[in-house]
């Protein structure tokens, strides 16, 4: 199925003026296109990369710089390009905390993307990065036993929500066994998300906020 989808992912580009006010619109555009392309798993990483690459243009070339965002598929990888007219200010990867040309921003890109680089073409510079969609992850990661269990739980939960019918077992777990099962389920789900590059601490914080809101509503 993924091979069929890739044939319909036509490259696209957008000319814009590099300003902080444009960031939100660029992130929304990335989310829209990647969801249409069937790549929701890379939306967050793609938005982060676009934000950092455009921020580099604003900080080191200048606000109001004519800039182009170009997005395409390079084989199995999603390729993001930011093009600007300054061939002198070249992004570099520096150690965290060093305040220099693109150092910190590119450190985030380097940690997120599978690869990145800079190309000079006459009167323009192209800073690019590539992300690996979920199907391009190593097979050993995608098919780990805990990951498979987590995916099974997610499918079961989605089916229950869709049908509106609770799935009841023939026996009720004791409180102690139920607690152990809940911990195992949460652990498997966090590992499943971690394998796909998500921040477990951030997700736990979000879950805690949802829990507190639900608990307050039901109190």
Coordinates of N, CA and C in Angstrom, one line a residue, residues 6-133:
X6 N 3.2 6.4 -2.4 CA 4.3 7.2 -2.8 C 4.3 7.7 -4.2
X7 N 3.6 6.9 -5.1 CA 3.6 7.3 -6.5 C 2.6 8.6 -6.7
X8 N 1.8 8.9 -5.7 CA 0.8 10.0 -5.8 C 1.3 11.2 -4.9
X9 N 2.5 11.1 -4.4 CA 3.0 12.2 -3.6 C 3.8 13.1 -4.4
X10 N 3.2 14.0 -5.1 CA 3.9 15.0 -6.0 C 4.6 16.0 -5.2
X11 N 5.8 16.3 -5.5 CA 6.6 17.4 -4.8 C 5.8 18.7 -4.9
X12 N 5.9 19.5 -3.9 CA 5.3 20.8 -3.9 C 6.2 21.8 -3.2
X13 N 6.0 23.1 -3.5 CA 6.8 24.1 -2.9 C 5.9 25.4 -2.6
X14 N 6.5 26.2 -1.8 CA 5.8 27.4 -1.4 C 6.8 28.6 -1.2
X15 N 6.6 29.7 -1.9 CA 7.4 30.9 -1.7 C 6.8 31.7 -0.6
X16 N 7.6 32.2 0.3 CA 7.1 33.0 1.4 C 8.2 33.9 1.9
X17 N 7.8 34.9 2.7 CA 8.8 35.8 3.3 C 9.1 35.3 4.8
X18 N 10.4 35.1 5.0 CA 10.8 34.5 6.3 C 10.5 35.5 7.5
X19 N 9.4 35.3 8.2 CA 9.1 36.1 9.3 C 8.5 35.2 10.4
X20 N 8.6 35.6 11.6 CA 8.2 34.7 12.7 C 6.7 34.5 12.6
X21 N 5.9 35.5 12.1 CA 4.5 35.4 12.0 C 4.1 34.3 11.0
X22 N 5.0 33.8 10.1 CA 4.6 32.8 9.1 C 4.7 31.4 9.7
X23 N 5.4 31.2 10.8 CA 5.7 29.9 11.4 C 4.4 29.0 11.6
X24 N 3.4 29.6 12.2 CA 2.2 28.8 12.5 C 1.5 28.3 11.2
X25 N 1.5 29.2 10.2 CA 0.9 28.8 8.9 C 1.7 27.7 8.2
X26 N 3.0 27.8 8.3 CA 3.9 26.8 7.7 C 3.7 25.4 8.4
X27 N 3.6 25.4 9.7 CA 3.3 24.2 10.4 C 2.0 23.6 10.1
X28 N 0.9 24.4 10.0 CA -0.4 23.9 9.6 C -0.3 23.3 8.2
X29 N 0.4 24.0 7.3 CA 0.5 23.5 5.9 C 1.2 22.1 5.9
X30 N 2.3 22.0 6.7 CA 3.0 20.7 6.7 C 2.0 19.6 7.2
X31 N 1.3 19.9 8.3 CA 0.4 18.9 8.8 C -0.7 18.5 7.8
X32 N -1.2 19.5 7.1 CA -2.3 19.2 6.1 C -1.7 18.3 5.0
X33 N -0.6 18.7 4.4 CA 0.0 17.9 3.3 C 0.4 16.5 3.8
X34 N 1.0 16.4 4.9 CA 1.5 15.1 5.3 C 0.4 14.1 5.7
X35 N -0.7 14.7 6.3 CA -1.9 13.8 6.5 C -2.5 13.4 5.2
X36 N -2.6 14.3 4.2 CA -3.1 13.9 2.9 C -2.2 12.8 2.3
X37 N -0.9 12.9 2.5 CA 0.0 11.9 2.0 C 0.1 10.6 2.8
X38 N -0.7 10.6 3.8 CA -0.7 9.3 4.6 C 0.5 9.2 5.5
X39 N 1.1 10.3 5.9 CA 2.3 10.3 6.8 C 2.1 11.0 8.1
X40 N 1.1 10.7 8.8 CA 0.9 11.4 10.1 C 1.9 11.2 11.1
X41 N 2.7 10.1 11.0 CA 3.7 9.8 12.0 C 4.9 10.7 12.0
X42 N 5.1 11.4 10.9 CA 6.2 12.3 10.8 C 5.8 13.8 10.9
X43 N 4.6 14.1 11.1 CA 4.1 15.5 11.2 C 4.9 16.3 12.2
X44 N 4.9 15.8 13.4 CA 5.6 16.5 14.5 C 7.1 16.8 14.2
X45 N 7.8 15.8 13.7 CA 9.2 16.0 13.4 C 9.3 16.9 12.2
X46 N 8.5 16.8 11.2 CA 8.5 17.7 10.0 C 8.3 19.2 10.4
X47 N 7.3 19.4 11.3 CA 7.0 20.7 11.8 C 8.2 21.3 12.6
X48 N 8.9 20.5 13.4 CA 10.0 20.9 14.1 C 11.1 21.3 13.2
X49 N 11.4 20.5 12.2 CA 12.5 20.8 11.2 C 12.2 22.1 10.5
X50 N 11.0 22.2 10.0 CA 10.7 23.5 9.3 C 10.8 24.7 10.2
X51 N 10.4 24.6 11.4 CA 10.5 25.7 12.3 C 12.0 26.1 12.5
X52 N 12.8 25.1 12.7 CA 14.2 25.4 13.0 C 14.9 25.9 11.8
X53 N 14.6 25.3 10.6 CA 15.3 25.8 9.4 C 14.9 27.2 9.0
X54 N 13.6 27.5 9.2 CA 13.2 28.9 8.9 C 13.7 29.9 9.9
X55 N 13.7 29.4 11.2 CA 14.3 30.3 12.2 C 15.7 30.6 11.9
X56 N 16.5 29.7 11.4 CA 17.9 30.0 11.0 C 18.0 31.1 9.9
X57 N 17.0 31.0 9.0 CA 17.0 32.1 7.9 C 16.7 33.4 8.6
X58 N 15.7 33.5 9.5 CA 15.3 34.7 10.1 C 16.5 35.3 10.9
X59 N 17.1 34.4 11.7 CA 18.2 34.9 12.6 C 19.5 35.2 11.9
X60 N 19.8 34.5 10.9 CA 21.2 34.7 10.3 C 21.2 35.2 8.9
X61 N 20.1 35.3 8.2 CA 20.0 36.0 6.9 C 19.2 37.3 7.1
X62 N 18.1 37.2 7.8 CA 17.3 38.4 8.1 C 15.8 38.2 7.9
X63 N 15.1 38.9 8.8 CA 13.6 38.9 8.7 C 13.2 39.6 7.3
X64 N 12.3 39.0 6.7 CA 11.8 39.5 5.4 C 12.5 38.9 4.2
X65 N 13.4 37.9 4.5 CA 14.1 37.2 3.4 C 13.2 36.4 2.5
X66 N 13.2 36.6 1.2 CA 12.4 35.7 0.3 C 12.9 34.3 0.4
X67 N 12.0 33.4 0.8 CA 12.4 32.0 1.1 C 11.4 31.0 0.4
X68 N 11.9 29.8 0.2 CA 11.0 28.8 -0.4 C 11.1 27.5 0.4
X69 N 9.9 27.0 0.7 CA 9.8 25.6 1.3 C 9.4 24.7 0.2
X70 N 10.2 23.6 0.1 CA 10.0 22.5 -0.9 C 9.9 21.2 -0.2
X71 N 8.9 20.4 -0.5 CA 8.7 19.1 0.2 C 8.5 18.0 -0.9
X72 N 9.2 16.9 -0.7 CA 9.1 15.8 -1.7 C 9.5 14.5 -1.1
X73 N 9.3 13.4 -1.8 CA 9.8 12.1 -1.3 C 11.1 11.8 -2.1
X74 N 12.1 11.4 -1.3 CA 13.4 10.9 -1.9 C 13.4 9.4 -1.5
X75 N 12.9 8.6 -2.5 CA 12.8 7.2 -2.2 C 11.8 7.0 -1.1
X76 N 12.2 6.4 0.0 CA 11.3 6.1 1.2 C 11.4 7.3 2.2
X77 N 12.2 8.3 2.0 CA 12.3 9.4 2.9 C 11.6 10.6 2.5
X78 N 11.1 11.3 3.5 CA 10.5 12.6 3.3 C 11.6 13.7 3.3
X79 N 11.7 14.5 2.2 CA 12.7 15.5 2.1 C 12.1 16.9 2.2
X80 N 12.7 17.7 3.1 CA 12.3 19.0 3.4 C 13.4 20.0 3.0
X81 N 13.1 21.0 2.2 CA 14.2 21.9 1.8 C 13.7 23.4 2.1
X82 N 14.6 24.1 2.6 CA 14.4 25.6 2.8 C 15.5 26.3 1.9
X83 N 15.0 27.1 1.0 CA 15.9 27.8 0.0 C 15.9 29.3 0.3
X84 N 17.1 29.9 0.4 CA 17.2 31.3 0.6 C 18.3 31.8 -0.3
X85 N 18.4 33.2 -0.5 CA 19.3 33.7 -1.4 C 20.7 34.0 -0.9
X86 N 21.0 33.7 0.4 CA 22.3 34.0 1.0 C 23.2 32.8 1.0
X87 N 24.2 32.8 0.2 CA 25.1 31.7 0.1 C 26.3 31.8 1.1
X88 N 26.3 32.9 1.9 CA 27.4 33.0 2.8 C 27.1 32.5 4.2
X89 N 25.9 32.6 4.7 CA 25.5 32.1 6.0 C 25.2 30.7 5.9
X90 N 26.1 29.8 6.2 CA 25.9 28.4 6.1 C 25.6 27.8 7.5
X91 N 24.5 27.1 7.6 CA 24.2 26.4 8.9 C 25.3 25.4 9.2
X92 N 25.6 25.3 10.5 CA 26.6 24.3 10.9 C 26.1 23.7 12.2
X93 N 26.6 22.5 12.4 CA 26.2 21.7 13.6 C 27.3 21.9 14.7
X94 N 26.9 22.6 15.8 CA 27.8 22.8 16.9 C 27.3 22.2 18.2
X95 N 28.2 22.1 19.2 CA 27.7 21.5 20.4 C 26.7 22.3 21.1
X96 N 25.8 21.7 21.8 CA 24.7 22.4 22.5 C 25.2 23.5 23.4
X97 N 24.5 24.6 23.3 CA 24.9 25.7 24.1 C 25.8 26.7 23.5
X98 N 26.4 26.4 22.3 CA 27.3 27.3 21.6 C 26.5 28.2 20.8
X99 N 26.6 29.5 20.9 CA 25.9 30.5 20.2 C 26.6 30.9 19.0
X100 N 26.2 30.2 17.9 CA 26.9 30.5 16.6 C 25.9 30.3 15.5
X101 N 26.4 30.4 14.3 CA 25.5 30.3 13.1 C 24.8 29.0 13.0
X102 N 23.5 29.0 13.4 CA 22.6 27.8 13.2 C 23.0 26.7 14.1
X103 N 23.9 26.8 15.0 CA 24.4 25.7 15.7 C 23.4 24.9 16.5
X104 N 22.6 25.7 17.3 CA 21.6 25.0 18.2 C 20.4 24.5 17.4
X105 N 20.0 25.3 16.4 CA 18.8 24.9 15.6 C 19.2 23.6 14.8
X106 N 20.3 23.6 14.3 CA 20.7 22.4 13.5 C 21.0 21.2 14.4
X107 N 21.3 21.4 15.6 CA 21.5 20.3 16.5 C 20.1 19.6 16.7
X108 N 19.0 20.4 16.8 CA 17.7 19.8 16.9 C 17.4 19.0 15.6
X109 N 17.7 19.6 14.5 CA 17.4 19.0 13.2 C 18.2 17.7 13.0
X110 N 19.5 17.8 13.5 CA 20.4 16.6 13.4 C 19.8 15.4 14.3
X111 N 19.3 15.8 15.4 CA 18.7 14.8 16.3 C 17.4 14.2 15.8
X112 N 16.7 14.9 15.0 CA 15.4 14.5 14.5 C 15.4 13.8 13.2
X113 N 16.2 14.3 12.2 CA 16.3 13.8 10.9 C 17.3 12.6 10.8
X114 N 17.1 11.8 9.7 CA 18.0 10.7 9.5 C 19.3 11.3 8.8
X115 N 19.2 12.4 8.1 CA 20.3 13.1 7.5 C 19.9 14.5 7.1
X116 N 20.9 15.4 7.0 CA 20.7 16.7 6.5 C 21.9 17.3 5.8
X117 N 21.8 18.4 5.2 CA 22.9 19.0 4.5 C 22.6 20.3 3.9
X118 N 23.6 20.9 3.3 CA 23.5 22.3 2.6 C 24.0 22.2 1.2
X119 N 23.3 22.7 0.3 CA 23.7 22.8 -1.1 C 23.7 24.2 -1.6
X120 N 24.8 24.6 -2.4 CA 24.8 25.9 -3.0 C 24.6 25.8 -4.5
X121 N 23.6 26.6 -4.9 CA 23.3 26.6 -6.3 C 23.3 28.1 -6.9
X122 N 24.4 28.5 -7.3 CA 24.5 29.9 -7.9 C 24.2 30.9 -6.9
X123 N 23.0 31.5 -7.0 CA 22.6 32.6 -6.1 C 21.6 32.2 -5.0
X124 N 21.6 30.9 -4.7 CA 20.7 30.5 -3.6 C 21.4 29.3 -2.9
X125 N 20.9 29.2 -1.6 CA 21.3 28.1 -0.7 C 20.1 27.2 -0.4
X126 N 20.4 25.9 -0.4 CA 19.3 25.0 0.0 C 19.8 24.2 1.2
X127 N 19.1 24.4 2.3 CA 19.3 23.6 3.5 C 18.2 22.5 3.6
X128 N 18.6 21.3 3.6 CA 17.6 20.2 3.5 C 17.8 19.2 4.7
X129 N 16.7 18.5 4.9 CA 16.8 17.3 5.8 C 15.8 16.3 5.4
X130 N 16.0 15.0 5.8 CA 15.2 13.9 5.4 C 14.7 13.1 6.7
X131 N 13.5 12.8 6.7 CA 12.9 12.0 7.8 C 12.4 10.7 7.3
X132 N 12.5 9.7 8.2 CA 12.1 8.3 7.8 C 10.7 8.0 8.3
X133 N 9.7 7.8 7.4 CA 8.4 7.4 7.9 C 8.4 6.1 8.6

